[in-house]
PDB file of C-alpha atoms in Angstrom:
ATOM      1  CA  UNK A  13       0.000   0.000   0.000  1.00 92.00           C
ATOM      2  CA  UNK A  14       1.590   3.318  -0.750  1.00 96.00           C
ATOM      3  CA  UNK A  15       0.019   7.131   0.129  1.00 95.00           C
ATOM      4  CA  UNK A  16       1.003  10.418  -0.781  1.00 97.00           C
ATOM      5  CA  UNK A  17       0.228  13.846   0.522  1.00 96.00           C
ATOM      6  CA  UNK A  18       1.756  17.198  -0.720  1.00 96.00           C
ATOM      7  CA  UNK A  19       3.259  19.833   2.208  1.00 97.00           C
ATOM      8  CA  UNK A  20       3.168  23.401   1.754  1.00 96.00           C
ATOM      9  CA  UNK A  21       6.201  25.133   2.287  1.00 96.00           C
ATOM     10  CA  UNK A  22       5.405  27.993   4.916  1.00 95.00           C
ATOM     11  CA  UNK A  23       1.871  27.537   5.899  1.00 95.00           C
ATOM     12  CA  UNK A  24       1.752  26.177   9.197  1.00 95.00           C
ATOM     13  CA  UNK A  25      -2.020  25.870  10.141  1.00 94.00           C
ATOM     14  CA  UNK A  26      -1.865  23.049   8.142  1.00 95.00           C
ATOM     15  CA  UNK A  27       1.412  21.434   9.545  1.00 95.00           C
ATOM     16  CA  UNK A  28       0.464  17.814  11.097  1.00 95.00           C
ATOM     17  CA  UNK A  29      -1.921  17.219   8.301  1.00 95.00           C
ATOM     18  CA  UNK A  30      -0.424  14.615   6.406  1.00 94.00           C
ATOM     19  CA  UNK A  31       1.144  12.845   9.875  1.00 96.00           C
ATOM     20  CA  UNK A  32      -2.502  12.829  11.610  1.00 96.00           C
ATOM     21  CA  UNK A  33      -3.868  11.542   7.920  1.00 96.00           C
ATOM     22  CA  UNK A  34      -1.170   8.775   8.282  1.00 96.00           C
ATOM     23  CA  UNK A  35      -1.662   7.848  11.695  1.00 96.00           C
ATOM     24  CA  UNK A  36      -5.491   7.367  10.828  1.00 96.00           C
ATOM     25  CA  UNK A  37      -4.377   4.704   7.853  1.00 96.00           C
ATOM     26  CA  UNK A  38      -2.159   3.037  10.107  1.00 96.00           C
ATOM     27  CA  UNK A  39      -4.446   2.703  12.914  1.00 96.00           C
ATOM     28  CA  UNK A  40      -7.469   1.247  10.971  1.00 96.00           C
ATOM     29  CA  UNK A  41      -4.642  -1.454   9.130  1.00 94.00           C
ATOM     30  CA  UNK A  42      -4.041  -2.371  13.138  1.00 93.00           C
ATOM     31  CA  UNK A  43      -0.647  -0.990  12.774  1.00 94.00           C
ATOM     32  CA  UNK A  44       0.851  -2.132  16.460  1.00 94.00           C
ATOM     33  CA  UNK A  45      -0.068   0.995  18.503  1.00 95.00           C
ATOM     34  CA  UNK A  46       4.468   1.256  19.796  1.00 95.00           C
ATOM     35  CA  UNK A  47       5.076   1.213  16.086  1.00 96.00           C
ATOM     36  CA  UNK A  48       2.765   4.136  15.734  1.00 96.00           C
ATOM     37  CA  UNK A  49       3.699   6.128  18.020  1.00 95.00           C
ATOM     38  CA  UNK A  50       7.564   5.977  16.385  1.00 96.00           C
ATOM     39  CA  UNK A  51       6.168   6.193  13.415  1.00 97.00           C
ATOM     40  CA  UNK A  52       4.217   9.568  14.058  1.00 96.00           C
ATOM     41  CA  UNK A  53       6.828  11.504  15.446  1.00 96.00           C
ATOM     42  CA  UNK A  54       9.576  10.863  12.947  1.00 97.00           C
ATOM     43  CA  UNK A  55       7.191  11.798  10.535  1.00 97.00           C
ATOM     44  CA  UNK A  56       5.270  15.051  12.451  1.00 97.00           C
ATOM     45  CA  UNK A  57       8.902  16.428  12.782  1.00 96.00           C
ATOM     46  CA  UNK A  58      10.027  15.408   8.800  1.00 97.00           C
ATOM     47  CA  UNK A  59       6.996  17.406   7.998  1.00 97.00           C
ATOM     48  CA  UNK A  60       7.352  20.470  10.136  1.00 97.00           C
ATOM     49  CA  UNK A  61      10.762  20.767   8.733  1.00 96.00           C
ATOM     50  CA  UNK A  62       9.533  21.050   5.009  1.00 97.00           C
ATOM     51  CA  UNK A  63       7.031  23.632   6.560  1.00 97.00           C
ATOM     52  CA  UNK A  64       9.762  25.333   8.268  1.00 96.00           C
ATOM     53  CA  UNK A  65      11.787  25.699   5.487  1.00 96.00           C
ATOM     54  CA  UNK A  66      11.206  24.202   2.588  1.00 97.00           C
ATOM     55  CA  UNK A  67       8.717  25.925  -0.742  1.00 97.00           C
ATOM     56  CA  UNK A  68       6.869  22.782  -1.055  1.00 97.00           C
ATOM     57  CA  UNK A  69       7.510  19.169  -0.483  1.00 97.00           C
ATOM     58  CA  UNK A  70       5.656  15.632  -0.951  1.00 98.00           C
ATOM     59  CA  UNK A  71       5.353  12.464   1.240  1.00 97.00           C
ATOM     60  CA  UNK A  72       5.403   8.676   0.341  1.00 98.00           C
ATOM     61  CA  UNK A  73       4.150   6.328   2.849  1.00 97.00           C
ATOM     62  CA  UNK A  74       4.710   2.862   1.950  1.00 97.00           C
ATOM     63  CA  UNK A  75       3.311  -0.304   4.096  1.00 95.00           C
ATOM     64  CA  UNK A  76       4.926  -3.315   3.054  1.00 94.00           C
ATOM     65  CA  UNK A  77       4.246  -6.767   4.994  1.00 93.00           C
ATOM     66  CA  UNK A  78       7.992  -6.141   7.193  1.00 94.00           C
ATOM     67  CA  UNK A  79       8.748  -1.933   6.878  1.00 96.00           C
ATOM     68  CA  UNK A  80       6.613   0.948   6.970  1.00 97.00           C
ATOM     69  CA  UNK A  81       8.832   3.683   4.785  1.00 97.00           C
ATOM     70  CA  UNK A  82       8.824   6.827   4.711  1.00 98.00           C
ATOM     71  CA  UNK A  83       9.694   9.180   1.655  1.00 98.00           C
ATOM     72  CA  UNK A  84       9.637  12.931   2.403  1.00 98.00           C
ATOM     73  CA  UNK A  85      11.200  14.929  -0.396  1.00 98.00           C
ATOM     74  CA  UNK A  86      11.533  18.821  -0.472  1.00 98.00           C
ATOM     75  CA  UNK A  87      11.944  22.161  -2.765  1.00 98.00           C
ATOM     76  CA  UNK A  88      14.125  23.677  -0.647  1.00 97.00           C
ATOM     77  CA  UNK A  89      17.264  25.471   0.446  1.00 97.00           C
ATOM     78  CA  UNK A  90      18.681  22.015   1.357  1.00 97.00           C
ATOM     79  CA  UNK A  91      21.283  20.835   4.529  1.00 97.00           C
ATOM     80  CA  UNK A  92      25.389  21.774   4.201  1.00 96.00           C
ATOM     81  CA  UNK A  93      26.109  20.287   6.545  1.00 96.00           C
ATOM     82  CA  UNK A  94      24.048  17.289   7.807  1.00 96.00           C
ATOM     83  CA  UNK A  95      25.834  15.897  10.658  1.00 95.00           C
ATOM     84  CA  UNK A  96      25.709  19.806  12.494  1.00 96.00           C
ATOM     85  CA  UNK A  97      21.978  19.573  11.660  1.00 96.00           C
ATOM     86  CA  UNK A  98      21.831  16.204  13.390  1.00 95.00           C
ATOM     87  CA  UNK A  99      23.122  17.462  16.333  1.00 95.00           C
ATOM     88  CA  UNK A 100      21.017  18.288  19.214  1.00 94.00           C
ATOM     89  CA  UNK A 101      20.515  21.678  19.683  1.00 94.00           C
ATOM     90  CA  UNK A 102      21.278  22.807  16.259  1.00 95.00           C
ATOM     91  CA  UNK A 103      18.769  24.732  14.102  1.00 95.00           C
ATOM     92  CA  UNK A 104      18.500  27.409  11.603  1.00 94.00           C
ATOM     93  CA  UNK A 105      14.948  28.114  11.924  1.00 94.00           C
ATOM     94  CA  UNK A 106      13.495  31.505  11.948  1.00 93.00           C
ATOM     95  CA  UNK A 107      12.525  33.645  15.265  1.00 94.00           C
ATOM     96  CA  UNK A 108       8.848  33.571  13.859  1.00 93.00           C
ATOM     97  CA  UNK A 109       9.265  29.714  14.302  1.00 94.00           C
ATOM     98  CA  UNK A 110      11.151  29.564  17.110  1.00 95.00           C
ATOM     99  CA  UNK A 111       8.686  31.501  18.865  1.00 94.00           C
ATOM    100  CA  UNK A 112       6.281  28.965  18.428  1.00 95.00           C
ATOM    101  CA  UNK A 113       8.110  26.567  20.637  1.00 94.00           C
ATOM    102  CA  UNK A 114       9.716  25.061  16.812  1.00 94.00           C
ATOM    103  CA  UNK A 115      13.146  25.632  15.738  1.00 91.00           C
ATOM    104  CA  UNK A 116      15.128  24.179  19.429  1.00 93.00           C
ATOM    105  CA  UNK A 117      17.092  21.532  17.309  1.00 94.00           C
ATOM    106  CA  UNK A 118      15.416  18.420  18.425  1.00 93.00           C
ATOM    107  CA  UNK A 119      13.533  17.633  15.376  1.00 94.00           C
ATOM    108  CA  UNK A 120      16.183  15.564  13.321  1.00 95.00           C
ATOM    109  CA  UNK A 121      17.391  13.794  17.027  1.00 94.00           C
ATOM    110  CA  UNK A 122      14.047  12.801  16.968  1.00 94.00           C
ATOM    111  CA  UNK A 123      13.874  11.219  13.675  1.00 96.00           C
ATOM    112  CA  UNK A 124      16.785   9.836  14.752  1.00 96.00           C
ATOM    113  CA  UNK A 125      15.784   7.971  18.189  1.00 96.00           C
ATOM    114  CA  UNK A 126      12.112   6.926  16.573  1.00 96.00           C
ATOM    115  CA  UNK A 127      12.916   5.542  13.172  1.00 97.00           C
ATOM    116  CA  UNK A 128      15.037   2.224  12.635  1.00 97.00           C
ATOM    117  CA  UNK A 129      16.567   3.451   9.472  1.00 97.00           C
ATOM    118  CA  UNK A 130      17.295   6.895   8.916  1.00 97.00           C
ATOM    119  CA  UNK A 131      18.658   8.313   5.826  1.00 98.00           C
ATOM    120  CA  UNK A 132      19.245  12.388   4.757  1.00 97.00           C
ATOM    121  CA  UNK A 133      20.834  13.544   1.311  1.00 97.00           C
ATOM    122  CA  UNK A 134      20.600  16.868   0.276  1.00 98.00           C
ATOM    123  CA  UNK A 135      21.610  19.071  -1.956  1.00 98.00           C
ATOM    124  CA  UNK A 136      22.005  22.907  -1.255  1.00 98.00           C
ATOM    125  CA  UNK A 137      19.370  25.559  -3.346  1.00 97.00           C
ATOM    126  CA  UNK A 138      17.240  22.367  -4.532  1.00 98.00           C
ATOM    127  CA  UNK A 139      16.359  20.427  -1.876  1.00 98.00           C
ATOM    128  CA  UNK A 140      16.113  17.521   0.756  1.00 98.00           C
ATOM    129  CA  UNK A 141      15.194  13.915   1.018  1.00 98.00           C
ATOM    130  CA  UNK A 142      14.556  12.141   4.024  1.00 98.00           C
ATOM    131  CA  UNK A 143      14.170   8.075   3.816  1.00 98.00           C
ATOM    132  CA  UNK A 144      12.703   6.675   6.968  1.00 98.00           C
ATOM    133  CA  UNK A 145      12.070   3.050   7.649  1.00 98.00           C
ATOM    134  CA  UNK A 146      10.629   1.503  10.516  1.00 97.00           C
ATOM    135  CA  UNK A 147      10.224  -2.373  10.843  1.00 96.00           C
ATOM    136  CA  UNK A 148       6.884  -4.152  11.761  1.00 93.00           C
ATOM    137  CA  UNK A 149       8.619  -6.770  13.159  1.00 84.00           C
ATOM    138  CA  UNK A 150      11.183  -5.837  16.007  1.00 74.00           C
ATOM    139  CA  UNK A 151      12.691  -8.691  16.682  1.00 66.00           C
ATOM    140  CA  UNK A 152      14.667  -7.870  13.192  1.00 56.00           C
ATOM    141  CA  UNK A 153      15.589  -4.653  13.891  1.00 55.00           C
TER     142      UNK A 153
ATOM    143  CA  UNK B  16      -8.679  10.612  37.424  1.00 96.00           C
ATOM    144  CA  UNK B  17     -10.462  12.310  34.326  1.00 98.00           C
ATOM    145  CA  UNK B  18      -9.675  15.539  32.709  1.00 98.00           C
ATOM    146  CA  UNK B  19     -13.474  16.521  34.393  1.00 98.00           C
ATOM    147  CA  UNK B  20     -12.435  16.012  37.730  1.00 98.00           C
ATOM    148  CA  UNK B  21      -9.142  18.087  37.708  1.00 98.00           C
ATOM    149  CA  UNK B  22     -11.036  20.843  35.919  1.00 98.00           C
ATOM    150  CA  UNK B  23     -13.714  20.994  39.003  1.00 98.00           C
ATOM    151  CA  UNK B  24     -10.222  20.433  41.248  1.00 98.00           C
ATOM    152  CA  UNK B  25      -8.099  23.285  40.107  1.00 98.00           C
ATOM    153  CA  UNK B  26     -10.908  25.049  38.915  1.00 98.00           C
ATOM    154  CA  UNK B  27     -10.030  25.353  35.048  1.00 98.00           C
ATOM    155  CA  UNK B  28     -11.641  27.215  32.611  1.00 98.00           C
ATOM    156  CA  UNK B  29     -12.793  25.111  29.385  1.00 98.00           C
ATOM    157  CA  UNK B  30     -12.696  26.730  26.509  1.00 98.00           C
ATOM    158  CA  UNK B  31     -12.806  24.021  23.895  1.00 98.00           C
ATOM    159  CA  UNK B  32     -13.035  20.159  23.643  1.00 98.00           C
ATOM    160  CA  UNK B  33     -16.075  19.206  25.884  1.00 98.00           C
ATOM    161  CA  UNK B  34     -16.830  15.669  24.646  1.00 98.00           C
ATOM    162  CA  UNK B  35     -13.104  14.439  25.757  1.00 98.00           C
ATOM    163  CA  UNK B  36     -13.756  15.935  29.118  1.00 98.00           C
ATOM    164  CA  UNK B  37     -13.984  12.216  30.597  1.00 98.00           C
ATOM    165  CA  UNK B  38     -10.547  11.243  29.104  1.00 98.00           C
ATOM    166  CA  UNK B  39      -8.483   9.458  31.486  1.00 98.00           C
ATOM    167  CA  UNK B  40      -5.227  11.283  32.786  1.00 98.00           C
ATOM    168  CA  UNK B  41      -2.234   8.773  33.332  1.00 97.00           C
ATOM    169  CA  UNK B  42       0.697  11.944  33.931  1.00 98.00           C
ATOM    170  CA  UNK B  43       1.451  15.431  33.613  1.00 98.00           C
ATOM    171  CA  UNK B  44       3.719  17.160  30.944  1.00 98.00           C
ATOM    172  CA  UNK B  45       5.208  20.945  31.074  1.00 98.00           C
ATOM    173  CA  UNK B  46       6.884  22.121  27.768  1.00 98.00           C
ATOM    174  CA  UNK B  47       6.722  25.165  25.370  1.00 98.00           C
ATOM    175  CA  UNK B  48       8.801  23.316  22.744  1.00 97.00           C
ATOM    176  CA  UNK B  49       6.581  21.451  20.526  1.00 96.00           C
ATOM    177  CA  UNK B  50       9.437  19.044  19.484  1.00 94.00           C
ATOM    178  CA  UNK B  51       9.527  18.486  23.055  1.00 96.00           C
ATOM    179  CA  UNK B  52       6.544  17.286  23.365  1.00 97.00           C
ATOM    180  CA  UNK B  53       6.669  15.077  20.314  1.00 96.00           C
ATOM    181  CA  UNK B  54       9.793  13.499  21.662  1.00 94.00           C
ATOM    182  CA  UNK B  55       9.015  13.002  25.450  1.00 96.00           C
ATOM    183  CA  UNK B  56       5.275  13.460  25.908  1.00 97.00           C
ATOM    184  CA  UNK B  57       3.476  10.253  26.720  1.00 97.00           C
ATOM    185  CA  UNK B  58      -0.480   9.555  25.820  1.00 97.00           C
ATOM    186  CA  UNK B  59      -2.819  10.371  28.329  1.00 98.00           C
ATOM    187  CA  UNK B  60      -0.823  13.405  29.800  1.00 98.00           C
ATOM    188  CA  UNK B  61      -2.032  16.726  30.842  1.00 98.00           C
ATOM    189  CA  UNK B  62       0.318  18.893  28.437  1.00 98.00           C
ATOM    190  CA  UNK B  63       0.943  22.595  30.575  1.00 98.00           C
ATOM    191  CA  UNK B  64       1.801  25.255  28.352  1.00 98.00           C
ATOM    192  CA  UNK B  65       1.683  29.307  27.099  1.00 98.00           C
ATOM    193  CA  UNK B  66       1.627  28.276  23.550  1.00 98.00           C
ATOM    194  CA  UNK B  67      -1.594  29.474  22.168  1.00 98.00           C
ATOM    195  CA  UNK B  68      -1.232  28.254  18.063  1.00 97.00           C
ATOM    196  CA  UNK B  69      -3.275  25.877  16.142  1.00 97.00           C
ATOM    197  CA  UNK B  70      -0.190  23.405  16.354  1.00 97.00           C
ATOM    198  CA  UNK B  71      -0.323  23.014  19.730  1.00 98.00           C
ATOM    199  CA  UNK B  72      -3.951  21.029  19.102  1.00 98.00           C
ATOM    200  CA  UNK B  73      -1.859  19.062  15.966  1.00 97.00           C
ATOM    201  CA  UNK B  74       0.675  17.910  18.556  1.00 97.00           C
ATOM    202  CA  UNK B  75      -2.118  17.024  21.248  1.00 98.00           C
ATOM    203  CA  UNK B  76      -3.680  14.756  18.986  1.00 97.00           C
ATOM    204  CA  UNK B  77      -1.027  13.074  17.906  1.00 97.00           C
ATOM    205  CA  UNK B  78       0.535  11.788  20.794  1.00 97.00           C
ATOM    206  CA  UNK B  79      -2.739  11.477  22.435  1.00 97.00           C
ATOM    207  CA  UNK B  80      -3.304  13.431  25.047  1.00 98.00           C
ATOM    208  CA  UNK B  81      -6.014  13.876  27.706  1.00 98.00           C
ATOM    209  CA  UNK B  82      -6.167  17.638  27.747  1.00 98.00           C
ATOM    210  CA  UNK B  83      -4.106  21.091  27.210  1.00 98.00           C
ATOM    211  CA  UNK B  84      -4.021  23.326  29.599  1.00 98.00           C
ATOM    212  CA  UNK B  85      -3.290  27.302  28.861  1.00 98.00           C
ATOM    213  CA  UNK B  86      -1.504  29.201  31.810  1.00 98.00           C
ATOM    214  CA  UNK B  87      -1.429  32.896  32.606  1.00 98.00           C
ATOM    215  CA  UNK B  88      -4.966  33.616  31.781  1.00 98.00           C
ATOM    216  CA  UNK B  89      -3.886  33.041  28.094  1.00 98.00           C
ATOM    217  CA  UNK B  90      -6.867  32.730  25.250  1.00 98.00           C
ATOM    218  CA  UNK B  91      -6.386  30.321  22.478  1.00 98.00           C
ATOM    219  CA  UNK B  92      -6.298  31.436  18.941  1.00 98.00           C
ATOM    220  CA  UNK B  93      -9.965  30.843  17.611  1.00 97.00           C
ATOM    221  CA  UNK B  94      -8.161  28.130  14.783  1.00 97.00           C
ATOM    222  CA  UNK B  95      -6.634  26.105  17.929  1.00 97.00           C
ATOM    223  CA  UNK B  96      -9.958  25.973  19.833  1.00 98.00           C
ATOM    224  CA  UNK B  97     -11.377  25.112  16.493  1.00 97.00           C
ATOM    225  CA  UNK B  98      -9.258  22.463  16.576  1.00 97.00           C
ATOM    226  CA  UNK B  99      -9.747  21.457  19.949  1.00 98.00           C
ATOM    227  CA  UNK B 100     -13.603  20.790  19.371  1.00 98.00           C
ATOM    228  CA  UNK B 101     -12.960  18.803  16.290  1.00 96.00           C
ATOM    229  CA  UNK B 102      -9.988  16.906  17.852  1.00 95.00           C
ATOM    230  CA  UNK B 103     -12.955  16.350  20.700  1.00 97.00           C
ATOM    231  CA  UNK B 104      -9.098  17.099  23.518  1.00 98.00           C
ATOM    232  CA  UNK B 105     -10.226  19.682  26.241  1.00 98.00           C
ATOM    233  CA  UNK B 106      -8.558  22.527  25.786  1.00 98.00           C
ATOM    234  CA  UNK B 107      -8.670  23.951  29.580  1.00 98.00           C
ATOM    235  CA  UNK B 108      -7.406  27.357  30.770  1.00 98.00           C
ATOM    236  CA  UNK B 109      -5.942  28.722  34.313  1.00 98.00           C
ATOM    237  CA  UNK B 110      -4.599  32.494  35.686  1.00 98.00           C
ATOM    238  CA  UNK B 111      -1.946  30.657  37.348  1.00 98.00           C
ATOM    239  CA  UNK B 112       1.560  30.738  36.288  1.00 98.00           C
ATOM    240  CA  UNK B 113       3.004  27.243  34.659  1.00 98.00           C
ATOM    241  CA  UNK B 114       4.985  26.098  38.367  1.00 98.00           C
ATOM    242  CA  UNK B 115       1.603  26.404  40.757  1.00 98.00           C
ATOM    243  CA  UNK B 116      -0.780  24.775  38.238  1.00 98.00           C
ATOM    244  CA  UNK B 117       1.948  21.912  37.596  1.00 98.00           C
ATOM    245  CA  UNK B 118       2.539  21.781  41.396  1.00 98.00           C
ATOM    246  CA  UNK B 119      -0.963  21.125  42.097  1.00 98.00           C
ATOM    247  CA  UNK B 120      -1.654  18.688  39.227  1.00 98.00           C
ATOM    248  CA  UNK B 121       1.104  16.670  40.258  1.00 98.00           C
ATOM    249  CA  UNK B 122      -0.700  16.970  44.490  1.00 97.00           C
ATOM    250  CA  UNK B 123      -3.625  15.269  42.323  1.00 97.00           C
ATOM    251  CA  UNK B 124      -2.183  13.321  40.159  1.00 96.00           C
ATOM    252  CA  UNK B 125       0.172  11.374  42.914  1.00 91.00           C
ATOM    253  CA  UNK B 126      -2.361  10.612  44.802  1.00 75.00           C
TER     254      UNK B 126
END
């Protein structure tokens, strides 16, 4: 089974959309509710970044019988440097966003600590991709 | 405990989210950082906070929580009690600052 959803860049009254719209799917295919949970915050904070600071960006949800993965691809001014932006603490957000309790630099460490696979290229003035994978089945992580 | 007894308790104002006002609350949560709450936030919390955006009710209803509650005497932005009705998670309000509503949530809550 594979879903998309489309994230504008900028507009955050409608940031959590596509996460909440995923964690409805999962929950009515009986997803296990710990996998979920993982699942929804790796994702939440994947999107708020493209809403943060990306134009516009698209996300793939795939459900496959052993992985959920997780596609989210951005327009964008990209990463330089993506072990800084790993690091906790780190951010180049905006004072608009920071204001709203975004932007502290725990958004990629929390990709980090809730998906099993985690994988960031980017390339600066075009854009980001974020591959996430989390596996159904723990006792293979 | 449900979110409807600590709102007659501590004396809360409700200012959206009626129908989850019998939620069960497991625990108690204080942040202003939404990532924060994403990360560390557990379902069935009481989530303190001054943040008064419609992403604080995207956040709640993700990682499940029983209620919000707004300190300071804050309003919520008409979009985020919007939110709050449709997400059926009270959205509560207090005068009191952040530390004397958490104090006395936690009196309740550890009992």
């Amino acid at each position: 089974m594979t879903f998309k959803f489309e994230i504008e860049g900028g507009n955050f009254s409608k940031a959590g959309n596509a996460s909440s719209a995923v964690k409805k799917i999962l929950k009515q295919i009986n997803v296990p509710p710990a996998i979920i949970k993982r699942l929804v915050v790796a994702l939440y904070e994947g999107e708020v970044n493209v809403v943060a600071h990306a134009r516009k960006g698209w996300i793939k949800v795939v459900i496959e019988p052993e992985e959920i993965f997780v596609n989210i691809e951005d327009e964008g001014p990209g990463i330089p440097n993506i072990e800084l932006a790993m690091q906790e603490g780190y951010s180049t957000a905006s004072q608009k966003v920071r204001e709203m309790g975004f932007g502290a630099g725990m958004g990629l460490p929390n990709m980090k600590k809730n998906a099993d696979l985690l994988n960031i290229t980017s390339q600066v003035g075009k854009g980001t991709n974020v591959e996430i994978i989390i596996f159904l089945n723990q006792s293979h992580k | 405990m449900t979110v409807s007894e600590i709102v007659d308790k501590l004396n809360l104002a409700v200012w959206g989210g009626e129908d989850g006002l019998h939620r069960p609350v497991t625990g108690g949560y204080v942040s202003d950082l939404l990532s924060d709450v994403m990360g560390n936030a557990s379902d069935g919390d009481v989530w303190i906070t001054l943040q008064t955006h419609k992403n604080v009710m995207a956040v709640a209803s993700l990682k499940e929580v029983a209620a919000v509650i707004l300190v300071k005497g804050l309003a919520p932005d008409d979009d985020t009690l919007e939110q709050s009705n449709k997400e059926n998670i009270p959205l509560l309000g207090t005068k009191m600052e952040t530390f004397e509503v958490a104090g006395k949530l936690y009196e309740l809550l550890k009992k």
